Amino acid sequence: MDKFKSILDRLPQYPGVYLFKDAGGKIIYVGKAKNLFKRVRSYFLGVKDAKTGALQKKISDIEYFVTNGEAEALILENNLIKENMPRYNIRLKDSKSYPMIKIVKEKYPRILKCREKNNRNDEYYGPFVDNNKISILMDFFKKNLKLRLCSRKLSSGSRAVPCLNYHIKRCLAPCASKITEEEYNDNIRLARDILKGDISGAVSALRREMEENSAKFNYEKAAEIRDKIIILENIEEKQLVELSNPDNNDYVGYYTDFNAAAFSVIKQREGKIIGKENFIVSNVMDFTVVLEDFLKSYYLNIAELPEKIFIQTEIEEVKPLYEALLKKFNKSVSILVPSTLADKNLTRLSIKNAEILFQEKQYKIDKIHILREVQKALKLNKLPRTIECFDIATLNGKFNTASLVSLVDGKPNKSGYRQFNVEGEGYPDDYAMMIEVVGRRYQRLKNEGLPLPDLIVVDGGKGQVKSAKTALDILDIQIPLIGLAKKNEEIFFPNTGKSLILPRDSKALKIIQLARDEAHRFSNTRLSGRYRKSALATELLKIKGVGDKKSTALLKKFKSLKRIKAAEVEEIASIKEIGSSLAKKIYDYLHK
């Protein structure tokens, strides 16, 4: 505190914003205060936790702004955080701008997809968390309502030549006066009702119009309206949840632990749950104000406010947030703890979502810690986030196969699994097969410019490791390599001749074992499948006239001997390679 005594002593007792800077003059924290004197001094009157202590050690200078009130301070704080991205402020990760739909205020309005409110005269609907839903709606407006998409300036009596969209029935061509302004605006009103969530009302209106056209024998027009109704009813069925009230609400739940927090915001628009947004907040300085900090960080940076924001616990300093939101949006919002059962249930749901999100993040953190243990144990230069493991398997000297499994951040990555048939002369030879499959794998990655793994594991000891290293040397590729032998779970390194035995309860060992055991399982699955097919083929080869090609064709179609036996002669004969005469022989052989 002595270091900053002169600054702290002259701090004013007014609302404002304070900035903490490091030795390089970089802003590392921005905060707002009802009383700058009291708030800033509190950081130096006894460190509350490790995070505050870490921040305090980095502070080399303090700057502040006096404002007219807390609401103004909150807005300024938010702007400074966005501009400077200070290290110790809350950061909303996974935050993104969700799309909206806008109706452009024009003589013949267009309906467009956008991400920002850039014109106060236009009407905005959303945001839409479900990208599929916004695509369905835009598709409906374009194909069924045939609203114009071009940016031509249209005026009364304009007679432009219709573009291609008119000729393919994707536009009503108001530019060429092919539709009256009143008729066009009927379609805009229908679109507006749909965007407000009143799909059932839009369907009812269309149904009446369809019946009127049908009564006038205008069947073509009635059929066109019927198609619109079918699509709209399908859209309505896709709504996630129907609620008993038509409010526009947000339900904010959070879960905290360590120095982080997870938030989930469930969005209800026109009585329907349209989706949720999830955020991980890092560098939490003070858990007593984490909810308040999140609300201002989130709601001061969105395009449109809901009518109500439900939160799980009350916040002390809610008035400045109210004022800041009113100042920005010219619209009031209620921030409250739920009282009705429906609102309580949705708030609980948001809390549950936040807890799950936090646990998923914590799982990733735990895995990274374990990978650091692997890095330390094996003396690797980098974290082994991608591990590939090879296993060679044979059965009685036949059916030589090799498998490759991939682990990403400690979890099996099934899309990275590969299997190799190894049928060279002189096989089975585990060492030669290892050289071949490792060479094939990394020759391909090298040729295609694909990323290499951070660590290679082979199932086996010195011999297997030496073989894998030979393949890498031929390709002039440097990748950390180890072997894990089943006996004693001993880890072998190439060239050195040294080995390592980790404690049985070592988490680093568990990850390496997971890779080895998964590769072994994958090999055995392939091996048993090849053996089963071979046994079936051998049985079929006993039938006169059935050779390798015909037995393969039979197994490809029927998969098993049992299914071939259950088939009729005609079904067997339908195989191109078989024919009716041989089909009868096969049927008779299997039923004797």
PDB file of C-alpha atoms in Angstrom, residues 367 370-375 377-378 384 386-390 405-412 455-460 481-486 489-492 502-520:
ATOM      1  CA  LYS A 367      -7.210 -34.257 -18.635  1.00  0.00           C
ATOM      2  CA  ILE A 370      -2.833 -35.635 -16.588  1.00  0.00           C
ATOM      3  CA  LEU A 371      -1.231 -34.914 -19.965  1.00  0.00           C
ATOM      4  CA  ARG A 372       1.208 -32.631 -18.168  1.00  0.00           C
ATOM      5  CA  GLU A 373       2.095 -35.619 -15.969  1.00  0.00           C
ATOM      6  CA  VAL A 374       2.718 -37.674 -19.128  1.00  0.00           C
ATOM      7  CA  GLN A 375       4.882 -34.864 -20.511  1.00  0.00           C
ATOM      8  CA  ALA A 377       7.275 -38.485 -16.917  1.00  0.00           C
ATOM      9  CA  LEU A 378       8.434 -38.993 -20.514  1.00  0.00           C
ATOM     10  CA  PRO A 384       1.006 -34.809 -25.855  1.00  0.00           C
ATOM     11  CA  THR A 386      -2.579 -36.051 -29.745  1.00  0.00           C
ATOM     12  CA  ILE A 387      -1.395 -39.613 -29.105  1.00  0.00           C
ATOM     13  CA  GLU A 388      -1.409 -42.393 -31.720  1.00  0.00           C
ATOM     14  CA  CYS A 389      -0.931 -46.031 -30.747  1.00  0.00           C
ATOM     15  CA  PHE A 390      -0.183 -49.084 -32.944  1.00  0.00           C
ATOM     16  CA  VAL A 405      -6.037 -45.602 -32.455  1.00  0.00           C
ATOM     17  CA  SER A 406      -5.962 -41.896 -31.700  1.00  0.00           C
ATOM     18  CA  LEU A 407      -6.370 -40.058 -28.392  1.00  0.00           C
ATOM     19  CA  VAL A 408      -7.047 -36.321 -28.392  1.00  0.00           C
ATOM     20  CA  ASP A 409      -6.743 -34.581 -25.016  1.00  0.00           C
ATOM     21  CA  GLY A 410      -6.842 -37.983 -23.324  1.00  0.00           C
ATOM     22  CA  LYS A 411     -10.076 -39.146 -24.998  1.00  0.00           C
ATOM     23  CA  PRO A 412     -10.431 -41.750 -27.780  1.00  0.00           C
ATOM     24  CA  LEU A 455       3.450 -38.915 -29.202  1.00  0.00           C
ATOM     25  CA  ILE A 456       3.506 -42.416 -30.733  1.00  0.00           C
ATOM     26  CA  VAL A 457       2.906 -45.458 -28.521  1.00  0.00           C
ATOM     27  CA  VAL A 458       3.445 -49.037 -29.729  1.00  0.00           C
ATOM     28  CA  ASP A 459       2.156 -52.157 -28.015  1.00  0.00           C
ATOM     29  CA  GLY A 460       5.342 -54.018 -27.136  1.00  0.00           C
ATOM     30  CA  LEU A 481       8.067 -42.616 -29.455  1.00  0.00           C
ATOM     31  CA  ILE A 482       7.617 -45.159 -26.656  1.00  0.00           C
ATOM     32  CA  GLY A 483       6.581 -48.789 -26.276  1.00  0.00           C
ATOM     33  CA  LEU A 484       4.453 -50.174 -23.449  1.00  0.00           C
ATOM     34  CA  ALA A 485       5.064 -53.841 -22.655  1.00  0.00           C
ATOM     35  CA  LYS A 486       2.305 -55.775 -20.898  1.00  0.00           C
ATOM     36  CA  GLU A 489       3.795 -52.230 -17.717  1.00  0.00           C
ATOM     37  CA  GLU A 490       7.339 -51.237 -18.638  1.00  0.00           C
ATOM     38  CA  ILE A 491       7.872 -48.216 -20.894  1.00  0.00           C
ATOM     39  CA  PHE A 492      10.683 -48.493 -23.473  1.00  0.00           C
ATOM     40  CA  LEU A 502       5.623 -45.760 -13.433  1.00  0.00           C
ATOM     41  CA  PRO A 503       3.650 -46.377 -10.219  1.00  0.00           C
ATOM     42  CA  ARG A 504       0.526 -48.464 -10.864  1.00  0.00           C
ATOM     43  CA  ASP A 505      -1.705 -45.621  -9.658  1.00  0.00           C
ATOM     44  CA  SER A 506       0.012 -43.055 -11.911  1.00  0.00           C
ATOM     45  CA  LYS A 507      -2.508 -41.077 -13.958  1.00  0.00           C
ATOM     46  CA  ALA A 508       0.112 -40.685 -16.694  1.00  0.00           C
ATOM     47  CA  LEU A 509       0.369 -44.487 -16.922  1.00  0.00           C
ATOM     48  CA  LYS A 510      -3.428 -44.770 -17.126  1.00  0.00           C
ATOM     49  CA  ILE A 511      -3.507 -42.587 -20.263  1.00  0.00           C
ATOM     50  CA  ILE A 512      -0.756 -44.645 -21.951  1.00  0.00           C
ATOM     51  CA  GLN A 513      -2.529 -47.878 -20.943  1.00  0.00           C
ATOM     52  CA  LEU A 514      -5.781 -46.533 -22.369  1.00  0.00           C
ATOM     53  CA  ALA A 515      -4.107 -45.984 -25.751  1.00  0.00           C
ATOM     54  CA  ARG A 516      -2.445 -49.434 -25.718  1.00  0.00           C
ATOM     55  CA  ASP A 517      -5.562 -51.335 -24.567  1.00  0.00           C
ATOM     56  CA  GLU A 518      -7.827 -49.524 -27.033  1.00  0.00           C
ATOM     57  CA  ALA A 519      -5.458 -50.370 -29.918  1.00  0.00           C
ATOM     58  CA  HIS A 520      -5.382 -54.026 -28.787  1.00  0.00           C
TER      59      HIS A 520
END
